Amino acid sequence: MTSSPQGIDKSLPLGNDWIVENIQRGLVVVDSRGVVQLFNRWMADRSGLTRSEVLGRTLVDVFPELAKGRVLQAVANALENGFPAALSNRLNPAPFPLYSNKANQAANERIQQSTLVQSSNGQGKEPRQVLLEISDVSAAVQREKTLIHQASLLATLSSTDALTGLANRRRLDAVLLDEFRRSVRLKQPLAIVLIDLDFFKVFNDTYGHQRGDHCLKQISLIMQSVLKRSSDLVARYGGEEFMIVLPQTDAQGAKSVANTLRTVLAEQALAHVGNPNGGVVTISQGIAVLMPNEVMTLNGLIERADLSLYAAKRSGRNRIAVLGAERDIDPEVLAPVPFANELLQSVATGR
Amino acid sequence: MSMQQLSELQQDALGEIFNIGVGAAADVLSQMIGDTVRLSVPSVHLTNQQEASERFLLREKRTLCAIHQTYTGEVSTVAILMFPEENSLELVRSMVGNDVPLEQLTDMEQDAMAEIGNIILNSIISKLADTLELSFDGSLPSVSLVSGHTVFSHAEGTDSPTSAESAVLSLSIDFELASRQVSGYLAFLLDIPSGNKLIEKLAIYVGEDL
């Protein structure tokens, strides 16, 4: 057996050259002038370059695009101070134009790479040489992509309301807490709007639960269409209640969003014969605002939205009520507009 | 044996060297991600492993992502850059602009941490080498997820000093990128001759040599 302790069999073809040619990773040696001195078969096969095209030329001459990235910088550093560098795939996905086959090359799909740069021991004697070692990490990258995809799918599922596709309560709680903390930290206003469908129980009794579900979906689409900023969030709060979170928004801004929502909903004129407010679907909205420098808890803010919503309902529904700042004791109830057509008129005349 | 102390001048000089070093690293990182990265070293202490452990590591309950690199020369040191895993996640993900819903560092992200650590450590050591006229050979970085109390014993460098009294240059390091702040901790483990040599070189540099 060759592995017996009797010595090394020098007749085996396992010389350094054989290893360099057969190792399953790219090896490139660059001398102190940056000239390529070694380019193994793995590199030649995957770059489509022959040894005679590469050897004797500088690395940047062979691969001009390296001038932009970190590889050349790492080589220069290794030559200068002898420090090695590890270039990760995440931060340098594919610095070398290497392809696993012709089809991939035609599609410009490079091998995903991870690169190590090491220099020969300098210590002032011989000029340093630098060894670049390039591994194909495509399989690992693909595995991670799959993992991340599955995890984000799971995250989406666990944060989405199955019926409406809106953010669910779990997601709302998380976002609300984040936004609340951010607003306090950055001293910016934060507005929330609590929304309730008027006489929804009657709607279900009249039209049945399937139509009820359909109505919730329609309202959800309308609410989503009204929000303009990516930081705004609308979530299903429970049953026929929804909440809109509006970061960096004061009472004026929140009223404007609520008004738009009411207008757009009125335009749709979704039938709801049991609703004394014009026989169409209407909503009551309660707004609460956290103003900069105000001392309040998140629960306090939600309670204020609840109070506002209650005031909006008590004054006849299809209304918006606001608790704008801590000093407000009673919610301000905005212009009640009982019928859809009147509502449209009042918006047109800017009332 | 009693630890050597740094004079105020030496302490200031080290602070300046480290800040210039991480400044250069910040430039490289900024270039890589096309966004401004700021790095600073608010404090540097020469202490021993036991004290450094007590001060920074033992009360750290979170898993640490540790990047090790060994530098050898007149002064030899095992450098360990550590971030709590959640900070590492934030760091890597702000650098690659990726909103990954995973709570742990993936293998690829650990490699990215090794690269970030490598850039920072090489910059610091290179500045130290230039300023104090030292020369070093460096190893490739390795990365591991460890708990606070095993960091020093986990430093797998073959000749790493591991006794509680061995000297440690210990510093905190602050990252600022994409309007986020991330803090880490950096330790250079030194054996006794290396600790002495470093102080000697620093004394010469600040003009305190006797």
CSV table of C-alpha atoms in Angstrom, one decimal, chain A residues 163-287:
chain,number,residue,atom,x,y,z
A,163,LEU,CA,-58.9,36.4,3.1
A,164,THR,CA,-57.9,40.0,2.1
A,165,GLY,CA,-54.2,39.6,1.4
A,166,LEU,CA,-53.6,42.6,3.7
A,167,ALA,CA,-51.1,42.5,6.5
A,168,ASN,CA,-52.5,40.5,9.4
A,169,ARG,CA,-52.6,41.4,13.0
A,170,ARG,CA,-49.2,39.8,13.8
A,171,ARG,CA,-47.6,41.9,11.1
A,172,LEU,CA,-49.5,45.0,12.2
A,173,ASP,CA,-48.3,44.7,15.8
A,174,ALA,CA,-44.7,44.4,14.7
A,175,VAL,CA,-44.8,47.3,12.2
A,176,LEU,CA,-46.8,49.5,14.6
A,177,LEU,CA,-44.2,48.9,17.4
A,178,ASP,CA,-41.3,49.7,15.0
A,179,GLU,CA,-43.0,52.8,13.7
A,180,PHE,CA,-44.0,54.0,17.1
A,181,ARG,CA,-40.4,53.6,18.4
A,182,ARG,CA,-39.0,55.3,15.3
A,183,SER,CA,-41.4,58.2,15.6
A,184,VAL,CA,-40.5,58.8,19.2
A,185,ARG,CA,-36.8,58.5,18.4
A,186,LEU,CA,-36.8,60.8,15.4
A,187,LYS,CA,-39.4,63.1,16.9
A,188,GLN,CA,-41.8,62.7,14.0
A,189,PRO,CA,-45.6,62.5,14.1
A,190,LEU,CA,-47.3,59.1,13.6
A,191,ALA,CA,-50.9,58.7,12.7
A,192,ILE,CA,-53.1,55.7,12.8
A,193,VAL,CA,-56.6,55.3,11.4
A,194,LEU,CA,-58.9,52.7,12.8
A,195,ILE,CA,-61.7,51.7,10.4
A,196,ASP,CA,-64.9,49.9,10.9
A,197,LEU,CA,-67.4,48.8,8.3
A,198,ASP,CA,-70.8,50.3,9.1
A,199,PHE,CA,-73.6,47.8,9.9
A,200,PHE,CA,-71.5,44.9,8.6
A,201,LYS,CA,-73.5,42.4,10.6
A,202,VAL,CA,-76.6,43.6,8.8
A,203,PHE,CA,-74.7,43.2,5.5
A,204,ASN,CA,-73.9,39.6,6.2
A,205,ASP,CA,-77.5,38.9,7.4
A,206,THR,CA,-78.8,40.5,4.2
A,207,TYR,CA,-76.4,39.1,1.6
A,208,GLY,CA,-74.8,36.1,3.2
A,209,HIS,CA,-71.2,35.5,4.4
A,210,GLN,CA,-69.8,34.9,0.9
A,211,ARG,CA,-70.9,38.3,-0.2
A,212,GLY,CA,-69.6,39.6,3.1
A,213,ASP,CA,-66.2,38.1,2.4
A,214,HIS,CA,-66.3,39.6,-1.1
A,215,CYS,CA,-67.1,43.0,0.3
A,216,LEU,CA,-64.1,42.8,2.7
A,217,LYS,CA,-61.9,42.0,-0.2
A,218,GLN,CA,-63.2,45.0,-2.2
A,219,ILE,CA,-62.7,47.4,0.7
A,220,SER,CA,-59.2,46.0,1.1
A,221,LEU,CA,-58.3,46.8,-2.5
A,222,ILE,CA,-59.7,50.3,-2.2
A,223,MET,CA,-57.7,50.9,1.0
A,224,GLN,CA,-54.5,49.7,-0.7
A,225,SER,CA,-55.2,51.9,-3.7
A,226,VAL,CA,-55.5,55.0,-1.5
A,227,LEU,CA,-52.1,54.6,0.2
A,228,LYS,CA,-49.3,56.2,-1.8
A,229,ARG,CA,-46.1,55.8,0.3
A,230,SER,CA,-44.3,52.5,0.7
A,231,SER,CA,-44.0,53.2,4.5
A,232,ASP,CA,-47.8,53.3,4.8
A,233,LEU,CA,-49.5,50.1,5.9
A,234,VAL,CA,-53.0,48.8,6.0
A,235,ALA,CA,-53.8,45.8,8.0
A,236,ARG,CA,-56.8,43.7,8.9
A,237,TYR,CA,-57.3,44.5,12.6
A,238,GLY,CA,-60.0,41.9,13.2
A,239,GLY,CA,-63.4,41.0,11.8
A,240,GLU,CA,-64.6,44.0,9.8
A,241,GLU,CA,-62.0,46.3,11.4
A,242,PHE,CA,-58.9,47.6,9.7
A,243,MET,CA,-56.0,49.8,10.6
A,244,ILE,CA,-53.9,52.2,8.5
A,245,VAL,CA,-50.5,53.2,9.9
A,246,LEU,CA,-49.2,56.5,8.5
A,247,PRO,CA,-45.6,57.3,9.6
A,248,GLN,CA,-44.4,60.9,9.5
A,249,THR,CA,-48.0,62.1,9.2
A,250,ASP,CA,-49.9,64.6,11.4
A,251,ALA,CA,-53.7,65.0,11.9
A,252,GLN,CA,-54.1,67.0,8.8
A,253,GLY,CA,-52.4,64.4,6.6
A,254,ALA,CA,-54.3,61.6,8.3
A,255,LYS,CA,-57.6,63.4,7.7
A,256,SER,CA,-56.7,63.8,4.1
A,257,VAL,CA,-56.1,60.1,3.7
A,258,ALA,CA,-59.3,59.2,5.5
A,259,ASN,CA,-61.2,61.6,3.3
A,260,THR,CA,-59.8,60.2,0.1
A,261,LEU,CA,-60.7,56.7,1.3
A,262,ARG,CA,-64.3,57.8,2.1
A,263,THR,CA,-64.6,59.5,-1.3
A,264,VAL,CA,-63.2,56.6,-3.3
A,265,LEU,CA,-65.5,54.2,-1.4
A,266,ALA,CA,-68.5,56.4,-2.1
A,267,GLU,CA,-67.6,56.4,-5.8
A,268,GLN,CA,-67.8,52.7,-5.8
A,269,ALA,CA,-71.3,52.8,-4.3
A,270,LEU,CA,-71.3,49.2,-3.2
A,271,ALA,CA,-74.9,48.2,-2.4
A,272,HIS,CA,-75.7,47.7,1.3
A,273,VAL,CA,-79.5,48.1,1.6
A,274,GLY,CA,-79.5,47.7,5.3
A,275,ASN,CA,-77.3,50.8,5.8
A,276,PRO,CA,-79.4,53.8,6.6
A,277,ASN,CA,-76.5,55.9,5.3
A,278,GLY,CA,-77.6,55.9,1.7
A,279,GLY,CA,-78.0,52.1,1.2
A,280,VAL,CA,-74.3,51.8,0.2
A,281,VAL,CA,-71.3,50.5,2.0
A,282,THR,CA,-69.8,53.1,4.3
A,283,ILE,CA,-67.1,53.2,6.9
A,284,SER,CA,-66.4,55.0,10.2
A,285,GLN,CA,-62.9,56.1,10.8
A,286,GLY,CA,-61.1,57.0,14.0
A,287,ILE,CA,-57.8,58.8,13.8
